[in-house]
Amino acid sequence: MNDLRSPTAVSRRRFLIQAAAAGLVAQGPGSARVWAAASRPADWFQQAGWGVMTHYLGAPPSSAGGAELSAEAWNAQVEAFDVDGLVRQLAATGTKYLLFTVGQNSGHYCAPNATYDSLVGIQPSKCSRRDLIADLAQALQPHGIRVLAYLPSGAPAADHVARRKLQWRWGAPGGWQLPGEPVGGRLVEFQRNWEAVCRDWSQRWGRLVAGWWIDGCYFADEMYRHPDEPNFASLARALKAGNPDALVAFNPGVKVPVVCHTPVEDYTAGEVNLNQVAEAIRACPGRWLEGEGRRVQFQILSFLGQTWCRGERPQKPDDEIVGYVRDLTAKGGVLTWDVPIQKNGLIPEPFVAQLCAIGRARAKPSE
């Protein structure tokens, strides 16, 4: 039994006090720290006020590329990702969360998933051997920074084998359906497969992942708005299988004013272009949006570069971006900024500088 007066015991008591203040708990001797359960899961998100997103992918976001990237080349890239370097950058900004892509259209994912591999049968697997999500989450926790995971709601559009094996169908020749265009029906078989894939990752990460942002939920009436499963509720349960307090958002596409897509979500996806941010903030009614009797945390997601994950430097001056964050957080909302990320895992310095400007402004007593 430890002597409570010993240096080791004092250090451990100090750590436990600090961990409790940060919302962290230990799962057991020698285990990684995890975020504690919460009675009001969205409160930490609203108190954070703003956060950072990156698109770390096997091909540029919203592109049809990636077929030329081999599994081994992807593994080498993920293995070389500088987690410590990115952690230092994010800690310097003062942000409290990172929204990070697990994968998108190329079919390459930055974490293992045995369920996905068994369903698509692609060998060698395009899921990386390294669990980059877990590595990031564990490295960011001591700095009070949480990780949210990004996934598309559909099969990887540029991977024809995965699309076929997962039983995804487009509603018109050529694929790449967008909001207002048809998808290939309710896709019950696909939805069950994708829920299983999401459940695998959620159970793998547990409380290491604090939330999810699910892209491409453009076909809600066809696929998700049904009283029987599969539907929004069953997908949300799969995403929360490892962490019932995880926050979930389903993206309907660019909408101004920002909308609640389903009362099942915990916060709004809030995708808007940079030139629409001011209008979206003006239209924000306050912290909450109402969705069929349920309140959903208001959040906007936009980009600082030329578009998503692109640009050599920010488009707007620091004062304008800081003002957007100030105005939305004053209403109780949250603003997430997408920035480019390099293959080595680092954010280009001009964007780090602007993120630091946001953090400094938020740290001022007047804020």
Short mmCIF file of C-alpha atoms in Angstrom, two decimals:
data_model
loop_
_atom_site.label_atom_id
_atom_site.label_comp_id
_atom_site.label_asym_id
_atom_site.label_seq_id
_atom_site.Cartn_x
_atom_site.Cartn_y
_atom_site.Cartn_z
CA MET A 1 0.00 0.00 0.00
CA ASN A 2 1.40 3.43 -0.95
CA ASP A 3 2.46 5.85 1.75
CA LEU A 4 0.32 8.92 1.06
CA ARG A 5 3.19 11.13 2.26
CA SER A 6 5.70 9.71 -0.24
CA PRO A 7 6.76 11.76 -3.30
CA THR A 8 5.20 9.14 -5.55
CA ALA A 9 1.89 9.29 -3.75
CA VAL A 10 1.90 13.08 -3.67
CA SER A 11 2.61 13.19 -7.40
CA ARG A 12 -0.16 10.69 -8.04
CA ARG A 13 -2.62 12.69 -5.93
CA ARG A 14 -1.64 15.86 -7.80
CA PHE A 15 -2.14 14.05 -11.12
CA LEU A 16 -5.54 12.74 -10.07
CA ILE A 17 -6.67 16.23 -9.05
CA GLN A 18 -5.46 17.68 -12.34
CA ALA A 19 -7.00 14.84 -14.32
CA ALA A 20 -10.34 15.27 -12.60
CA ALA A 21 -10.29 18.98 -13.37
CA ALA A 22 -9.63 18.22 -17.02
CA GLY A 23 -12.38 15.60 -17.18
CA LEU A 24 -10.01 12.63 -17.42
CA VAL A 25 -10.12 9.29 -15.63
CA ALA A 26 -7.88 6.23 -15.68
CA GLN A 27 -9.38 2.90 -16.69
CA GLY A 28 -7.01 0.85 -14.57
CA PRO A 29 -3.37 0.33 -13.60
CA GLY A 30 -1.14 1.15 -16.54
CA SER A 31 -4.06 2.03 -18.79
CA ALA A 32 -4.45 5.13 -20.91
CA ARG A 33 -6.39 8.07 -19.52
CA VAL A 34 -9.85 8.52 -20.96
CA TRP A 35 -12.45 11.26 -20.80
CA ALA A 36 -14.91 10.83 -17.94
CA ALA A 37 -18.63 10.24 -18.44
CA ALA A 38 -20.72 13.41 -18.50
CA SER A 39 -24.28 14.17 -17.45
CA ARG A 40 -24.52 16.86 -20.17
CA PRO A 41 -22.28 15.56 -22.98
CA ALA A 42 -22.44 18.70 -25.17
CA ASP A 43 -21.32 21.11 -22.43
CA TRP A 44 -17.58 20.61 -22.96
CA PHE A 45 -18.07 21.30 -26.68
CA GLN A 46 -19.95 24.54 -26.10
CA GLN A 47 -17.40 25.65 -23.51
CA ALA A 48 -14.57 24.96 -25.95
CA GLY A 49 -16.13 27.49 -28.31
CA TRP A 50 -13.93 26.70 -31.29
CA GLY A 51 -11.81 23.90 -32.69
CA VAL A 52 -9.67 22.67 -35.56
CA MET A 53 -10.34 20.26 -38.43
CA THR A 54 -7.93 18.68 -40.89
CA HIS A 55 -8.47 16.43 -43.92
CA TYR A 56 -5.69 13.83 -43.75
CA LEU A 57 -6.58 11.56 -46.68
CA GLY A 58 -5.25 9.28 -49.38
CA ALA A 59 -6.42 11.80 -52.00
CA PRO A 60 -7.57 15.44 -51.90
CA PRO A 61 -11.00 15.88 -50.28
CA SER A 62 -14.05 15.43 -52.54
CA SER A 63 -11.87 14.03 -55.33
CA ALA A 64 -11.97 10.77 -57.28
CA GLY A 65 -8.25 10.15 -56.76
CA GLY A 66 -6.40 7.65 -54.63
CA ALA A 67 -6.52 4.56 -56.85
CA GLU A 68 -2.81 4.94 -57.57
CA LEU A 69 -1.92 4.92 -53.85
CA SER A 70 -0.91 1.41 -52.78
CA ALA A 71 -1.66 0.00 -49.35
CA GLU A 72 2.06 -0.07 -48.54
CA ALA A 73 2.55 3.54 -49.60
CA TRP A 74 -0.41 4.55 -47.44
CA ASN A 75 0.99 2.61 -44.49
CA ALA A 76 4.36 4.29 -44.92
CA GLN A 77 2.71 7.71 -44.98
CA VAL A 78 0.64 7.03 -41.85
CA GLU A 79 3.62 5.53 -40.00
CA ALA A 80 5.61 8.71 -40.72
CA PHE A 81 2.86 11.01 -39.39
CA ASP A 82 4.42 13.33 -36.80
CA VAL A 83 1.94 13.01 -33.94
CA ASP A 84 4.16 14.83 -31.45
CA GLY A 85 4.68 17.70 -33.88
CA LEU A 86 0.96 18.14 -34.52
CA VAL A 87 0.26 17.95 -30.79
CA ARG A 88 2.75 20.76 -30.16
CA GLN A 89 1.11 22.89 -32.83
CA LEU A 90 -2.42 22.33 -31.52
CA ALA A 91 -1.44 22.83 -27.88
CA ALA A 92 0.10 26.19 -28.80
CA THR A 93 -3.18 27.38 -30.33
CA GLY A 94 -5.28 26.80 -27.21
CA THR A 95 -7.85 24.73 -29.07
CA LYS A 96 -9.80 22.11 -27.11
CA TYR A 97 -10.65 19.67 -29.89
CA LEU A 98 -9.49 18.28 -33.23
CA LEU A 99 -11.87 16.93 -35.88
CA PHE A 100 -9.80 14.40 -37.83
CA THR A 101 -10.65 12.34 -40.90
CA VAL A 102 -10.61 8.55 -40.62
CA GLY A 103 -10.99 8.37 -44.41
CA GLN A 104 -13.17 9.57 -47.27
CA ASN A 105 -13.38 8.67 -50.96
CA SER A 106 -10.15 6.84 -51.83
CA GLY A 107 -10.88 3.84 -49.59
CA HIS A 108 -7.78 4.42 -47.45
CA TYR A 109 -8.40 4.71 -43.71
CA CYS A 110 -5.96 5.73 -40.99
CA ALA A 111 -6.87 3.00 -38.51
CA PRO A 112 -7.40 -0.77 -38.61
CA ASN A 113 -10.92 -2.17 -38.96
CA ALA A 114 -11.35 -5.94 -39.14
CA THR A 115 -15.05 -5.61 -39.97
CA TYR A 116 -14.33 -3.43 -43.00
CA ASP A 117 -11.62 -5.81 -44.19
CA SER A 118 -13.90 -8.84 -43.89
CA LEU A 119 -16.69 -7.11 -45.82
CA VAL A 120 -14.65 -5.71 -48.72
CA GLY A 121 -12.02 -8.47 -48.94
CA ILE A 122 -9.29 -6.15 -50.23
CA GLN A 123 -5.77 -7.43 -49.57
CA PRO A 124 -3.47 -5.98 -48.54
CA SER A 125 -5.85 -3.89 -46.48
CA LYS A 126 -6.20 -0.19 -47.22
CA CYS A 127 -6.84 0.36 -43.52
CA SER A 128 -3.52 1.40 -42.02
CA ARG A 129 -1.71 -0.85 -39.58
CA ARG A 130 -1.11 2.13 -37.32
CA ASP A 131 -4.12 3.37 -35.38
CA LEU A 132 -3.52 7.05 -35.99
CA ILE A 133 -6.79 8.11 -34.35
CA ALA A 134 -5.88 6.37 -31.09
CA ASP A 135 -2.32 7.69 -31.19
CA LEU A 136 -3.54 11.25 -31.68
CA ALA A 137 -6.22 10.99 -29.00
CA GLN A 138 -3.81 9.61 -26.41
CA ALA A 139 -1.16 12.22 -27.20
CA LEU A 140 -3.62 15.13 -27.12
CA GLN A 141 -5.36 14.20 -23.87
CA PRO A 142 -2.66 15.53 -21.51
CA HIS A 143 -3.17 18.92 -23.19
CA GLY A 144 -6.94 18.86 -22.64
CA ILE A 145 -7.65 18.40 -26.36
CA ARG A 146 -10.30 15.91 -27.48
CA VAL A 147 -10.59 14.11 -30.81
CA LEU A 148 -13.70 13.89 -32.98
CA ALA A 149 -13.72 11.55 -35.97
CA TYR A 150 -14.89 12.34 -39.49
CA LEU A 151 -16.40 9.67 -41.74
CA PRO A 152 -18.53 9.77 -44.88
CA SER A 153 -21.98 8.21 -44.68
CA GLY A 154 -21.40 6.28 -47.91
CA ALA A 155 -18.94 3.80 -49.34
CA PRO A 156 -15.63 5.21 -50.63
CA ALA A 157 -16.68 6.69 -53.96
CA ALA A 158 -13.39 6.07 -55.78
CA ASP A 159 -13.01 2.45 -54.65
CA HIS A 160 -15.14 0.35 -57.01
CA VAL A 161 -14.45 -2.92 -55.18
CA ALA A 162 -15.44 -1.54 -51.79
CA ARG A 163 -18.58 0.08 -53.20
CA ARG A 164 -19.70 -3.23 -54.71
CA LYS A 165 -18.87 -5.35 -51.66
CA LEU A 166 -20.53 -2.92 -49.26
CA GLN A 167 -23.60 -2.89 -51.57
CA TRP A 168 -23.63 0.83 -52.24
CA ARG A 169 -25.56 1.92 -55.35
CA TRP A 170 -25.73 5.27 -57.11
CA GLY A 171 -29.05 6.59 -58.37
CA ALA A 172 -27.74 7.66 -61.79
CA PRO A 173 -24.89 6.75 -64.14
CA GLY A 174 -21.54 8.22 -63.20
CA GLY A 175 -22.06 8.36 -59.46
CA TRP A 176 -21.17 11.34 -57.29
CA GLN A 177 -24.75 12.22 -56.44
CA LEU A 178 -25.12 15.50 -54.57
CA PRO A 179 -27.92 17.04 -52.48
CA GLY A 180 -31.14 17.06 -54.47
CA GLU A 181 -30.05 14.17 -56.69
CA PRO A 182 -31.19 10.56 -56.27
CA VAL A 183 -29.23 7.83 -54.56
CA GLY A 184 -29.84 4.17 -55.33
CA GLY A 185 -32.75 3.63 -52.94
CA ARG A 186 -32.86 3.02 -49.21
CA LEU A 187 -29.73 0.82 -49.38
CA VAL A 188 -30.66 -1.31 -46.37
CA GLU A 189 -27.87 -3.82 -46.94
CA PHE A 190 -25.28 -1.09 -47.29
CA GLN A 191 -26.51 0.69 -44.18
CA ARG A 192 -26.24 -2.47 -42.08
CA ASN A 193 -22.72 -3.04 -43.38
CA TRP A 194 -21.66 0.54 -42.71
CA GLU A 195 -23.16 0.51 -39.23
CA ALA A 196 -21.06 -2.57 -38.48
CA VAL A 197 -17.93 -0.79 -39.73
CA CYS A 198 -18.69 2.28 -37.61
CA ARG A 199 -19.45 0.13 -34.57
CA ASP A 200 -16.08 -1.60 -34.90
CA TRP A 201 -14.18 1.70 -34.81
CA SER A 202 -16.34 3.10 -32.02
CA GLN A 203 -15.77 0.08 -29.80
CA ARG A 204 -12.08 0.11 -30.64
CA TRP A 205 -11.63 3.71 -29.48
CA GLY A 206 -14.18 3.94 -26.67
CA ARG A 207 -13.97 7.26 -24.84
CA LEU A 208 -10.83 8.25 -26.71
CA VAL A 209 -13.14 9.62 -29.43
CA ALA A 210 -15.45 12.35 -28.16
CA GLY A 211 -17.64 12.68 -31.22
CA TRP A 212 -18.36 12.07 -34.89
CA TRP A 213 -19.04 14.25 -37.92
CA ILE A 214 -20.73 12.17 -40.62
CA ASP A 215 -20.51 13.62 -44.12
CA GLY A 216 -22.74 13.17 -47.14
CA CYS A 217 -26.10 12.54 -45.44
CA TYR A 218 -27.73 14.13 -48.47
CA PHE A 219 -30.35 11.46 -49.03
CA ALA A 220 -32.04 11.53 -45.64
CA ASP A 221 -35.58 11.02 -46.87
CA GLU A 222 -34.59 7.99 -48.94
CA MET A 223 -32.13 6.38 -46.55
CA TYR A 224 -32.59 7.52 -42.96
CA ARG A 225 -35.98 9.07 -42.20
CA HIS A 226 -37.83 5.84 -41.50
CA PRO A 227 -39.52 4.59 -38.32
CA ASP A 228 -37.89 1.18 -38.70
CA GLU A 229 -34.17 0.48 -38.82
CA PRO A 230 -31.80 1.18 -40.45
CA ASN A 231 -32.27 4.90 -39.90
CA PHE A 232 -30.58 7.86 -38.25
CA ALA A 233 -31.16 6.35 -34.80
CA SER A 234 -29.52 3.01 -35.59
CA LEU A 235 -26.51 4.72 -37.19
CA ALA A 236 -26.13 6.99 -34.15
CA ARG A 237 -26.21 3.94 -31.85
CA ALA A 238 -23.46 2.29 -33.87
CA LEU A 239 -21.33 5.44 -33.64
CA LYS A 240 -21.89 5.62 -29.88
CA ALA A 241 -21.31 1.91 -29.22
CA GLY A 242 -17.94 2.59 -27.60
CA ASN A 243 -18.81 5.92 -26.01
CA PRO A 244 -22.45 6.73 -25.23
CA ASP A 245 -21.45 10.35 -24.54
CA ALA A 246 -19.98 10.83 -28.03
CA LEU A 247 -21.46 13.78 -29.92
CA VAL A 248 -22.82 12.98 -33.39
CA ALA A 249 -23.62 15.28 -36.32
CA PHE A 250 -25.01 14.30 -39.73
CA ASN A 251 -24.16 16.61 -42.63
CA PRO A 252 -26.98 17.61 -45.04
CA GLY A 253 -24.58 19.68 -47.15
CA VAL A 254 -24.08 23.44 -47.19
CA LYS A 255 -27.09 25.11 -45.57
CA VAL A 256 -27.48 28.76 -44.59
CA PRO A 257 -29.12 29.21 -42.17
CA VAL A 258 -27.62 26.16 -40.47
CA VAL A 259 -30.22 23.45 -39.87
CA CYS A 260 -30.82 20.56 -37.50
CA HIS A 261 -30.80 17.59 -39.88
CA THR A 262 -32.30 15.13 -37.39
CA PRO A 263 -33.22 15.26 -33.68
CA VAL A 264 -30.98 12.21 -33.26
CA GLU A 265 -27.85 14.35 -33.70
CA ASP A 266 -26.18 16.15 -30.79
CA TYR A 267 -24.79 19.13 -32.67
CA THR A 268 -25.27 20.63 -36.11
CA ALA A 269 -22.89 19.65 -38.89
CA GLY A 270 -23.00 23.29 -39.95
CA GLU A 271 -21.02 23.10 -43.20
CA VAL A 272 -20.76 26.55 -44.77
CA ASN A 273 -18.32 28.20 -47.15
CA LEU A 274 -16.06 30.90 -45.75
CA ASN A 275 -17.95 33.68 -47.54
CA GLN A 276 -21.16 32.47 -45.82
CA VAL A 277 -19.87 32.39 -42.24
CA ALA A 278 -20.99 35.92 -41.32
CA GLU A 279 -24.52 35.25 -42.61
CA ALA A 280 -24.70 31.91 -40.79
CA ILE A 281 -23.64 33.58 -37.53
CA ARG A 282 -26.25 36.32 -37.91
CA ALA A 283 -28.91 33.64 -38.39
CA CYS A 284 -27.84 31.69 -35.28
CA PRO A 285 -30.71 31.82 -32.75
CA GLY A 286 -28.52 30.93 -29.77
CA ARG A 287 -26.84 27.87 -28.35
CA TRP A 288 -29.57 25.47 -29.38
CA LEU A 289 -31.52 24.57 -32.48
CA GLU A 290 -34.80 22.77 -31.94
CA GLY A 291 -35.37 19.49 -33.75
CA GLU A 292 -38.72 17.75 -33.18
CA GLY A 293 -38.73 18.62 -29.50
CA ARG A 294 -35.01 18.02 -28.92
CA ARG A 295 -32.31 20.68 -28.57
CA VAL A 296 -29.17 20.37 -30.69
CA GLN A 297 -25.94 22.31 -30.07
CA PHE A 298 -25.35 24.98 -32.75
CA GLN A 299 -22.04 24.57 -34.61
CA ILE A 300 -20.56 25.98 -37.82
CA LEU A 301 -17.79 24.25 -39.80
CA SER A 302 -15.86 26.24 -42.39
CA PHE A 303 -12.31 26.64 -43.73
CA LEU A 304 -9.49 29.16 -43.35
CA GLY A 305 -7.74 28.34 -46.66
CA GLN A 306 -8.89 28.68 -50.27
CA THR A 307 -11.30 25.79 -49.75
CA TRP A 308 -11.31 22.56 -47.73
CA CYS A 309 -7.73 21.58 -46.83
CA ARG A 310 -6.23 23.81 -49.52
CA GLY A 311 -4.27 27.03 -49.64
CA GLU A 312 -0.83 28.33 -48.77
CA ARG A 313 -2.12 30.87 -46.26
CA PRO A 314 -5.41 32.00 -44.72
CA GLN A 315 -7.85 33.94 -46.90
CA LYS A 316 -8.98 36.36 -44.23
CA PRO A 317 -7.08 38.56 -41.75
CA ASP A 318 -6.81 37.46 -38.13
CA ASP A 319 -9.15 40.17 -36.85
CA GLU A 320 -11.99 39.03 -39.10
CA ILE A 321 -11.65 35.36 -38.13
CA VAL A 322 -11.32 36.22 -34.44
CA GLY A 323 -14.45 38.34 -34.78
CA TYR A 324 -16.41 35.42 -36.21
CA VAL A 325 -15.44 33.23 -33.26
CA ARG A 326 -16.23 36.02 -30.78
CA ASP A 327 -19.66 36.69 -32.30
CA LEU A 328 -20.74 33.05 -32.48
CA THR A 329 -19.48 32.02 -29.05
CA ALA A 330 -21.27 35.05 -27.57
CA LYS A 331 -24.48 33.42 -28.79
CA GLY A 332 -23.51 30.05 -27.32
CA GLY A 333 -22.45 28.48 -30.61
CA VAL A 334 -19.27 26.69 -31.65
CA LEU A 335 -17.05 27.35 -34.69
CA THR A 336 -14.72 24.74 -36.21
CA TRP A 337 -12.01 25.79 -38.68
CA ASP A 338 -10.60 23.45 -41.31
CA VAL A 339 -6.93 23.98 -42.17
CA PRO A 340 -4.57 22.24 -44.60
CA ILE A 341 -2.36 19.44 -43.30
CA GLN A 342 0.83 18.11 -44.86
CA LYS A 343 1.71 14.45 -45.44
CA ASN A 344 4.05 14.59 -42.45
CA GLY A 345 1.10 15.50 -40.22
CA LEU A 346 1.96 19.15 -39.64
CA ILE A 347 -0.22 22.19 -40.29
CA PRO A 348 1.48 24.88 -42.43
CA GLU A 349 2.80 27.65 -40.19
CA PRO A 350 0.66 30.52 -41.61
CA PHE A 351 -2.44 28.62 -40.47
CA VAL A 352 -0.94 27.79 -37.07
CA ALA A 353 -0.33 31.51 -36.61
CA GLN A 354 -3.97 32.34 -37.32
CA LEU A 355 -5.20 29.59 -35.01
CA CYS A 356 -2.92 30.98 -32.29
CA ALA A 357 -4.48 34.41 -32.83
CA ILE A 358 -7.90 32.88 -32.15
CA GLY A 359 -6.58 31.19 -29.02
CA ARG A 360 -5.00 34.39 -27.69
CA ALA A 361 -8.21 36.33 -28.23
CA ARG A 362 -10.26 33.64 -26.49
CA ALA A 363 -7.86 33.66 -23.54
CA LYS A 364 -8.36 37.38 -22.86
CA PRO A 365 -10.55 38.12 -19.80
CA SER A 366 -12.95 40.17 -21.95
CA GLU A 367 -13.73 37.05 -23.96
#
